PDB file of C-alpha atoms in Angstrom:
ATOM      1  CA  MET I   1     208.024 124.839  60.641  1.00  0.00           C
ATOM      2  CA  ALA I   2     209.631 122.658  62.883  1.00  0.00           C
ATOM      3  CA  GLY I   3     208.390 122.831  66.209  1.00  0.00           C
ATOM      4  CA  PHE I   4     206.495 125.610  65.837  1.00  0.00           C
ATOM      5  CA  SER I   5     202.732 124.961  64.630  1.00  0.00           C
ATOM      6  CA  PHE I   6     200.051 127.340  63.463  1.00  0.00           C
ATOM      7  CA  ASP I   7     198.731 127.611  66.628  1.00  0.00           C
ATOM      8  CA  ARG I   8     201.730 128.441  68.590  1.00  0.00           C
ATOM      9  CA  ARG I   9     202.306 131.300  65.568  1.00  0.00           C
ATOM     10  CA  ILE I  10     198.873 132.760  66.156  1.00  0.00           C
ATOM     11  CA  ALA I  11     199.306 132.823  69.960  1.00  0.00           C
ATOM     12  CA  ARG I  12     202.168 134.158  69.675  1.00  0.00           C
ATOM     13  CA  ALA I  13     200.937 137.083  67.826  1.00  0.00           C
ATOM     14  CA  GLY I  14     198.574 137.623  69.862  1.00  0.00           C
ATOM     15  CA  GLU I  15     200.822 138.069  72.647  1.00  0.00           C
ATOM     16  CA  LEU I  16     203.387 140.335  70.869  1.00  0.00           C
ATOM     17  CA  ALA I  17     200.665 142.569  69.860  1.00  0.00           C
ATOM     18  CA  GLN I  18     199.672 143.294  72.953  1.00  0.00           C
ATOM     19  CA  LYS I  19     203.214 143.830  74.278  1.00  0.00           C
ATOM     20  CA  HIS I  20     204.246 145.643  71.547  1.00  0.00           C
ATOM     21  CA  ALA I  21     202.136 148.556  70.140  1.00  0.00           C
ATOM     22  CA  PRO I  22     203.942 150.266  66.840  1.00  0.00           C
ATOM     23  CA  VAL I  23     203.305 146.867  65.134  1.00  0.00           C
ATOM     24  CA  SER I  24     200.595 146.083  66.697  1.00  0.00           C
ATOM     25  CA  GLN I  25     198.177 146.042  63.697  1.00  0.00           C
ATOM     26  CA  LEU I  26     200.829 144.180  61.720  1.00  0.00           C
ATOM     27  CA  LEU I  27     200.768 141.420  63.888  1.00  0.00           C
ATOM     28  CA  ARG I  28     197.030 141.119  63.934  1.00  0.00           C
ATOM     29  CA  PHE I  29     197.136 140.655  60.285  1.00  0.00           C
ATOM     30  CA  TYR I  30     199.796 138.197  60.738  1.00  0.00           C
ATOM     31  CA  GLN I  31     197.570 136.106  63.359  1.00  0.00           C
ATOM     32  CA  GLU I  32     194.368 136.618  60.782  1.00  0.00           C
ATOM     33  CA  LEU I  33     196.704 135.326  57.725  1.00  0.00           C
ATOM     34  CA  ALA I  34     198.201 132.539  59.759  1.00  0.00           C
ATOM     35  CA  ARG I  35     194.337 131.228  60.690  1.00  0.00           C
ATOM     36  CA  PHE I  36     193.826 130.927  56.946  1.00  0.00           C
ATOM     37  CA  GLN I  37     197.236 129.118  56.382  1.00  0.00           C
ATOM     38  CA  LYS I  38     196.541 126.690  58.795  1.00  0.00           C
ATOM     39  CA  SER I  39     192.847 126.125  57.226  1.00  0.00           C
ATOM     40  CA  ALA I  40     194.696 126.075  53.384  1.00  0.00           C
ATOM     41  CA  CYS I  41     197.133 123.538  55.091  1.00  0.00           C
ATOM     42  CA  GLU I  42     194.551 121.388  56.794  1.00  0.00           C
ATOM     43  CA  ALA I  43     192.657 121.072  53.308  1.00  0.00           C
ATOM     44  CA  LEU I  44     195.596 120.221  51.908  1.00  0.00           C
ATOM     45  CA  ALA I  45     195.924 117.293  54.088  1.00  0.00           C
ATOM     46  CA  ARG I  46     192.271 115.939  53.650  1.00  0.00           C
ATOM     47  CA  SER I  47     192.803 116.190  49.873  1.00  0.00           C
ATOM     48  CA  GLU I  48     194.526 113.702  47.484  1.00  0.00           C
ATOM     49  CA  ASP I  49     195.374 116.498  45.221  1.00  0.00           C
ATOM     50  CA  HIS I  50     198.437 118.634  46.544  1.00  0.00           C
ATOM     51  CA  SER I  51     199.554 120.764  43.285  1.00  0.00           C
ATOM     52  CA  VAL I  52     199.195 124.384  43.083  1.00  0.00           C
ATOM     53  CA  THR I  53     195.339 124.024  41.740  1.00  0.00           C
ATOM     54  CA  ALA I  54     194.405 122.414  45.083  1.00  0.00           C
ATOM     55  CA  LEU I  55     195.362 126.224  46.090  1.00  0.00           C
ATOM     56  CA  LEU I  56     193.027 127.455  43.996  1.00  0.00           C
ATOM     57  CA  PRO I  57     189.612 127.145  46.200  1.00  0.00           C
ATOM     58  CA  HIS I  58     191.024 129.159  49.271  1.00  0.00           C
ATOM     59  CA  VAL I  59     191.995 132.482  47.141  1.00  0.00           C
ATOM     60  CA  PRO I  60     188.494 133.846  48.149  1.00  0.00           C
ATOM     61  CA  ALA I  61     189.383 133.499  52.043  1.00  0.00           C
ATOM     62  CA  LEU I  62     192.800 135.262  51.598  1.00  0.00           C
ATOM     63  CA  LEU I  63     191.716 137.928  49.311  1.00  0.00           C
ATOM     64  CA  SER I  64     188.667 138.396  52.588  1.00  0.00           C
ATOM     65  CA  VAL I  65     191.564 138.554  55.317  1.00  0.00           C
ATOM     66  CA  VAL I  66     193.316 141.116  53.342  1.00  0.00           C
ATOM     67  CA  ARG I  67     190.288 142.950  52.552  1.00  0.00           C
ATOM     68  CA  GLN I  68     189.729 143.040  56.204  1.00  0.00           C
ATOM     69  CA  ALA I  69     192.843 143.787  57.815  1.00  0.00           C
ATOM     70  CA  GLY I  70     195.813 144.261  55.146  1.00  0.00           C
ATOM     71  CA  SER I  71     197.666 147.252  54.761  1.00  0.00           C
ATOM     72  CA  PRO I  72     195.987 150.009  51.795  1.00  0.00           C
ATOM     73  CA  ALA I  73     198.286 148.837  49.134  1.00  0.00           C
ATOM     74  CA  LEU I  74     196.954 144.726  49.367  1.00  0.00           C
ATOM     75  CA  GLN I  75     193.731 145.674  49.786  1.00  0.00           C
ATOM     76  CA  GLN I  76     194.138 147.290  46.468  1.00  0.00           C
ATOM     77  CA  THR I  77     195.637 144.792  44.862  1.00  0.00           C
ATOM     78  CA  ALA I  78     193.511 142.284  46.317  1.00  0.00           C
ATOM     79  CA  GLN I  79     190.551 144.136  44.024  1.00  0.00           C
ATOM     80  CA  GLU I  80     192.636 143.607  41.034  1.00  0.00           C
ATOM     81  CA  LEU I  81     193.501 139.860  41.865  1.00  0.00           C
ATOM     82  CA  ALA I  82     189.738 139.049  42.275  1.00  0.00           C
ATOM     83  CA  ASP I  83     189.147 139.709  38.122  1.00  0.00           C
ATOM     84  CA  LEU I  84     191.740 137.416  37.325  1.00  0.00           C
ATOM     85  CA  SER I  85     190.500 133.859  35.535  1.00  0.00           C
ATOM     86  CA  ARG I  86     191.392 130.904  37.047  1.00  0.00           C
ATOM     87  CA  GLU I  87     194.620 130.336  34.301  1.00  0.00           C
ATOM     88  CA  GLU I  88     196.208 133.582  35.569  1.00  0.00           C
ATOM     89  CA  TRP I  89     196.115 131.888  38.859  1.00  0.00           C
ATOM     90  CA  LEU I  90     197.851 129.291  38.237  1.00  0.00           C
ATOM     91  CA  GLU I  91     200.161 130.769  35.743  1.00  0.00           C
ATOM     92  CA  LEU I  92     200.816 133.377  38.967  1.00  0.00           C
ATOM     93  CA  LEU I  93     201.498 130.991  41.270  1.00  0.00           C
ATOM     94  CA  SER I  94     203.177 128.447  39.040  1.00  0.00           C
ATOM     95  CA  GLY I  95     205.979 130.780  38.349  1.00  0.00           C
ATOM     96  CA  GLY I  96     206.110 132.290  42.216  1.00  0.00           C
ATOM     97  CA  GLY I  97     207.276 128.567  43.028  1.00  0.00           C
ATOM     98  CA  GLN I  98     210.462 130.248  42.464  1.00  0.00           C
ATOM     99  CA  PRO I  99     211.915 132.612  45.014  1.00  0.00           C
ATOM    100  CA  ASP I 100     214.451 134.500  42.061  1.00  0.00           C
ATOM    101  CA  ARG I 101     212.246 134.309  39.338  1.00  0.00           C
ATOM    102  CA  GLN I 102     209.337 136.282  41.872  1.00  0.00           C
ATOM    103  CA  GLU I 103     211.616 138.620  43.469  1.00  0.00           C
ATOM    104  CA  GLN I 104     212.457 139.533  39.991  1.00  0.00           C
ATOM    105  CA  GLU I 105     209.049 139.716  38.454  1.00  0.00           C
ATOM    106  CA  LEU I 106     206.483 140.076  41.107  1.00  0.00           C
ATOM    107  CA  SER I 107     205.781 143.605  43.039  1.00  0.00           C
ATOM    108  CA  PRO I 108     206.008 143.092  46.374  1.00  0.00           C
ATOM    109  CA  GLU I 109     202.185 143.355  46.702  1.00  0.00           C
ATOM    110  CA  TYR I 110     201.400 140.286  44.011  1.00  0.00           C
ATOM    111  CA  ALA I 111     204.576 138.438  45.830  1.00  0.00           C
ATOM    112  CA  PHE I 112     202.827 138.719  49.286  1.00  0.00           C
ATOM    113  CA  PHE I 113     199.707 136.801  48.131  1.00  0.00           C
ATOM    114  CA  VAL I 114     201.691 134.241  46.200  1.00  0.00           C
ATOM    115  CA  HIS I 115     203.225 133.360  48.787  1.00  0.00           C
ATOM    116  CA  ALA I 116     200.792 133.495  50.896  1.00  0.00           C
ATOM    117  CA  LEU I 117     199.510 130.650  48.572  1.00  0.00           C
ATOM    118  CA  LEU I 118     202.081 128.590  48.483  1.00  0.00           C
ATOM    119  CA  GLN I 119     203.487 128.545  51.902  1.00  0.00           C
ATOM    120  CA  PRO I 120     201.022 126.122  53.359  1.00  0.00           C
ATOM    121  CA  GLN I 121     201.455 123.903  50.122  1.00  0.00           C
ATOM    122  CA  ALA I 122     205.012 123.521  50.185  1.00  0.00           C
ATOM    123  CA  GLU I 123     205.260 123.557  54.331  1.00  0.00           C
ATOM    124  CA  TYR I 124     202.527 120.405  54.101  1.00  0.00           C
ATOM    125  CA  LEU I 125     204.826 118.718  51.251  1.00  0.00           C
ATOM    126  CA  ALA I 126     207.679 119.064  53.066  1.00  0.00           C
ATOM    127  CA  SER I 127     206.180 118.013  56.138  1.00  0.00           C
ATOM    128  CA  ARG I 128     205.286 114.544  54.789  1.00  0.00           C
ATOM    129  CA  THR I 129     209.515 114.174  53.314  1.00  0.00           C
ATOM    130  CA  ILE I 130     212.234 113.110  55.171  1.00  0.00           C
ATOM    131  CA  THR I 131     214.745 115.782  54.548  1.00  0.00           C
ATOM    132  CA  PRO I 132     218.349 115.728  55.566  1.00  0.00           C
ATOM    133  CA  THR I 133     219.172 118.426  57.694  1.00  0.00           C
ATOM    134  CA  ASP I 134     222.590 117.484  59.313  1.00  0.00           C
ATOM    135  CA  SER I 135     224.256 119.172  56.815  1.00  0.00           C
ATOM    136  CA  SER I 136     224.906 123.011  56.364  1.00  0.00           C
ATOM    137  CA  PRO I 137     223.835 124.255  53.052  1.00  0.00           C
ATOM    138  CA  PRO I 138     223.133 128.293  52.745  1.00  0.00           C
ATOM    139  CA  LEU I 139     219.737 126.975  50.537  1.00  0.00           C
ATOM    140  CA  CYS I 140     216.806 125.461  51.772  1.00  0.00           C
ATOM    141  CA  PRO I 141     217.352 121.238  51.592  1.00  0.00           C
ATOM    142  CA  PHE I 142     214.384 120.537  50.546  1.00  0.00           C
ATOM    143  CA  CYS I 143     212.463 123.128  48.541  1.00  0.00           C
ATOM    144  CA  ASN I 144     216.018 125.063  47.888  1.00  0.00           C
ATOM    145  CA  SER I 145     214.551 128.545  49.069  1.00  0.00           C
ATOM    146  CA  LYS I 146     216.508 131.455  51.362  1.00  0.00           C
ATOM    147  CA  PRO I 147     216.096 131.514  54.909  1.00  0.00           C
ATOM    148  CA  GLN I 148     213.659 133.522  56.189  1.00  0.00           C
ATOM    149  CA  VAL I 149     215.534 133.533  60.072  1.00  0.00           C
ATOM    150  CA  GLY I 150     217.900 131.803  62.093  1.00  0.00           C
ATOM    151  CA  VAL I 151     217.527 130.099  65.381  1.00  0.00           C
ATOM    152  CA  LEU I 152     219.940 129.649  68.365  1.00  0.00           C
ATOM    153  CA  ARG I 153     219.139 126.751  70.782  1.00  0.00           C
ATOM    154  CA  PRO I 154     220.859 125.178  73.996  1.00  0.00           C
ATOM    155  CA  GLU I 155     223.478 122.757  73.386  1.00  0.00           C
ATOM    156  CA  GLY I 156     225.784 121.783  76.013  1.00  0.00           C
ATOM    157  CA  ASP I 157     227.119 125.297  77.625  1.00  0.00           C
ATOM    158  CA  GLY I 158     225.996 126.822  74.227  1.00  0.00           C
ATOM    159  CA  ALA I 159     223.571 127.651  71.790  1.00  0.00           C
ATOM    160  CA  LYS I 160     223.961 125.516  68.373  1.00  0.00           C
ATOM    161  CA  ARG I 161     222.176 127.641  65.378  1.00  0.00           C
ATOM    162  CA  SER I 162     219.765 126.607  62.621  1.00  0.00           C
ATOM    163  CA  LEU I 163     218.185 128.387  59.788  1.00  0.00           C
ATOM    164  CA  ILE I 164     214.179 127.974  59.007  1.00  0.00           C
ATOM    165  CA  CYS I 165     213.447 128.366  55.037  1.00  0.00           C
ATOM    166  CA  SER I 166     211.233 130.833  53.764  1.00  0.00           C
ATOM    167  CA  LEU I 167     208.924 128.703  52.045  1.00  0.00           C
ATOM    168  CA  CYS I 168     208.188 125.434  53.534  1.00  0.00           C
ATOM    169  CA  SER I 169     209.398 126.303  57.325  1.00  0.00           C
ATOM    170  CA  THR I 170     211.959 123.246  57.123  1.00  0.00           C
ATOM    171  CA  GLU I 171     214.452 123.943  59.703  1.00  0.00           C
ATOM    172  CA  TRP I 172     218.244 122.952  59.121  1.00  0.00           C
ATOM    173  CA  ASN I 173     221.411 123.222  61.078  1.00  0.00           C
ATOM    174  CA  PHE I 174     223.809 125.589  59.821  1.00  0.00           C
ATOM    175  CA  ARG I 175     227.379 126.582  61.484  1.00  0.00           C
ATOM    176  CA  ARG I 176     226.984 129.244  63.607  1.00  0.00           C
ATOM    177  CA  VAL I 177     230.216 131.473  62.576  1.00  0.00           C
ATOM    178  CA  VAL I 178     229.692 131.727  58.886  1.00  0.00           C
ATOM    179  CA  CYS I 179     227.632 133.868  56.795  1.00  0.00           C
ATOM    180  CA  PRO I 180     224.456 132.073  54.961  1.00  0.00           C
ATOM    181  CA  SER I 181     224.830 134.351  52.324  1.00  0.00           C
ATOM    182  CA  CYS I 182     228.133 134.510  50.750  1.00  0.00           C
ATOM    183  CA  GLY I 183     229.858 132.002  53.436  1.00  0.00           C
ATOM    184  CA  GLU I 184     232.658 134.184  55.056  1.00  0.00           C
ATOM    185  CA  GLU I 185     233.918 132.883  57.753  1.00  0.00           C
ATOM    186  CA  ASN I 186     236.072 135.481  59.598  1.00  0.00           C
ATOM    187  CA  LYS I 187     234.272 136.182  62.965  1.00  0.00           C
ATOM    188  CA  ASP I 188     235.826 139.958  62.444  1.00  0.00           C
ATOM    189  CA  LEU I 189     233.699 140.119  59.817  1.00  0.00           C
ATOM    190  CA  LEU I 190     230.675 138.965  60.886  1.00  0.00           C
ATOM    191  CA  PRO I 191     229.126 141.294  63.830  1.00  0.00           C
ATOM    192  CA  VAL I 192     226.385 141.257  65.745  1.00  0.00           C
ATOM    193  CA  PHE I 193     224.057 143.735  66.796  1.00  0.00           C
ATOM    194  CA  ILE I 194     221.095 143.206  69.609  1.00  0.00           C
ATOM    195  CA  ALA I 195     219.016 145.875  70.710  1.00  0.00           C
ATOM    196  CA  SER I 196     217.720 146.286  75.006  1.00  0.00           C
ATOM    197  CA  GLU I 197     214.243 146.266  73.261  1.00  0.00           C
ATOM    198  CA  PHE I 198     214.608 142.776  71.849  1.00  0.00           C
ATOM    199  CA  ASP I 199     217.797 141.441  73.809  1.00  0.00           C
ATOM    200  CA  TYR I 200     217.035 138.111  72.993  1.00  0.00           C
ATOM    201  CA  VAL I 201     217.086 139.234  68.722  1.00  0.00           C
ATOM    202  CA  ARG I 202     220.063 139.125  67.102  1.00  0.00           C
ATOM    203  CA  VAL I 203     221.269 141.134  63.460  1.00  0.00           C
ATOM    204  CA  GLU I 204     223.686 138.668  62.478  1.00  0.00           C
ATOM    205  CA  ALA I 205     225.629 140.579  59.467  1.00  0.00           C
ATOM    206  CA  CYS I 206     228.588 140.535  57.113  1.00  0.00           C
ATOM    207  CA  ASP I 207     230.796 143.720  56.942  1.00  0.00           C
ATOM    208  CA  THR I 208     231.858 141.339  53.228  1.00  0.00           C
ATOM    209  CA  CYS I 209     228.670 140.873  51.564  1.00  0.00           C
ATOM    210  CA  HIS I 210     226.411 143.636  53.244  1.00  0.00           C
ATOM    211  CA  THR I 211     224.029 141.021  54.099  1.00  0.00           C
ATOM    212  CA  TYR I 212     221.773 140.126  57.389  1.00  0.00           C
ATOM    213  CA  ILE I 213     219.422 137.536  58.538  1.00  0.00           C
ATOM    214  CA  LYS I 214     218.024 137.877  62.315  1.00  0.00           C
ATOM    215  CA  SER I 215     218.533 135.193  64.926  1.00  0.00           C
ATOM    216  CA  ILE I 216     216.114 134.132  67.856  1.00  0.00           C
ATOM    217  CA  ASP I 217     217.914 133.143  70.606  1.00  0.00           C
ATOM    218  CA  LEU I 218     215.723 130.603  72.567  1.00  0.00           C
ATOM    219  CA  THR I 219     218.480 130.260  75.360  1.00  0.00           C
ATOM    220  CA  LYS I 220     217.017 133.681  76.076  1.00  0.00           C
ATOM    221  CA  ASN I 221     213.306 133.477  75.292  1.00  0.00           C
ATOM    222  CA  GLY I 222     212.341 129.909  75.544  1.00  0.00           C
ATOM    223  CA  HIS I 223     208.763 131.304  74.395  1.00  0.00           C
ATOM    224  CA  ALA I 224     209.547 132.614  71.420  1.00  0.00           C
ATOM    225  CA  VAL I 225     208.325 131.717  67.860  1.00  0.00           C
ATOM    226  CA  PRO I 226     210.893 132.542  65.452  1.00  0.00           C
ATOM    227  CA  VAL I 227     208.288 133.413  62.123  1.00  0.00           C
ATOM    228  CA  VAL I 228     206.372 135.947  64.748  1.00  0.00           C
ATOM    229  CA  ASP I 229     209.023 137.300  66.467  1.00  0.00           C
ATOM    230  CA  GLU I 230     211.181 138.235  63.580  1.00  0.00           C
ATOM    231  CA  LEU I 231     208.171 139.716  62.531  1.00  0.00           C
ATOM    232  CA  ALA I 232     207.545 141.657  65.710  1.00  0.00           C
ATOM    233  CA  SER I 233     210.889 142.996  66.028  1.00  0.00           C
ATOM    234  CA  VAL I 234     210.784 145.149  62.369  1.00  0.00           C
ATOM    235  CA  SER I 235     212.620 147.472  64.269  1.00  0.00           C
ATOM    236  CA  LEU I 236     215.532 145.894  63.818  1.00  0.00           C
ATOM    237  CA  ASN I 237     215.460 146.066  60.272  1.00  0.00           C
ATOM    238  CA  LEU I 238     214.920 149.549  59.657  1.00  0.00           C
ATOM    239  CA  TRP I 239     218.155 149.716  62.100  1.00  0.00           C
ATOM    240  CA  ALA I 240     219.939 147.383  59.369  1.00  0.00           C
ATOM    241  CA  GLN I 241     219.099 149.222  56.547  1.00  0.00           C
ATOM    242  CA  GLU I 242     220.008 152.484  58.126  1.00  0.00           C
ATOM    243  CA  ASN I 243     223.254 150.659  58.239  1.00  0.00           C
ATOM    244  CA  LYS I 244     223.613 149.946  54.825  1.00  0.00           C
ATOM    245  CA  TYR I 245     223.127 146.200  55.487  1.00  0.00           C
ATOM    246  CA  SER I 246     220.591 144.296  53.443  1.00  0.00           C
ATOM    247  CA  LYS I 247     218.425 141.801  54.347  1.00  0.00           C
ATOM    248  CA  LEU I 248     218.960 137.783  53.072  1.00  0.00           C
ATOM    249  CA  SER I 249     215.502 137.323  52.475  1.00  0.00           C
ATOM    250  CA  PRO I 250     212.835 139.644  52.695  1.00  0.00           C
ATOM    251  CA  ASN I 251     209.652 138.141  55.068  1.00  0.00           C
ATOM    252  CA  LEU I 252     206.174 137.849  54.034  1.00  0.00           C
ATOM    253  CA  PHE I 253     205.178 141.369  54.483  1.00  0.00           C
ATOM    254  CA  GLY I 254     208.233 141.997  52.281  1.00  0.00           C
ATOM    255  CA  VAL I 255     210.346 143.682  55.124  1.00  0.00           C
TER     256      VAL I 255
END
């Protein structure tokens, strides 16, 4: 993720876990997961094999993290996945590399494991590739996945918006007043909601397609790490759902 190292994500999760008790357990789990992904990414950097096969040696470590800190549903799935053969893991990971296919065929629990393994590989590969980020495509210009979260950065007297990929963490520029789901440009149909508890997190909704994406406003909180603060503000997701908006792309934990 451009500008947001694994170490920053891990540290930020710890900070937010101390401030927000309702999501502290989730954030502690994310910390352990980020440590696992950092290790997997560093191993890929040392290896000459960057294919899906190179992820297989990291499966036991991921299963261990989930057994120790995951939800009951994920722990149960970890038990099931522990019995998969090498060939079955390869098939699972190869299919999971296609976001739309993954959403259609995998349960949220299985999708978690697939994504948790593919993310460090995708992020490593993206970091070694020069990808144009100045245009405004609705999908990631590197891997064609949906964006996970938006970011507002200072620009002149205002702020510019970018999007961060849900799989490879590529960040690319995106026009501020446009829906990344359907392309709606009428500002009257693009309401923004902000809660006092997270005054730097914007729920950017669309009344045309009834989707939303959260954007982290770094002009208001320069210490925020988008993927972590998006997770910490899960209460805003629940509010959006109650108001009939669907999230453009669920995060790693399915929310």
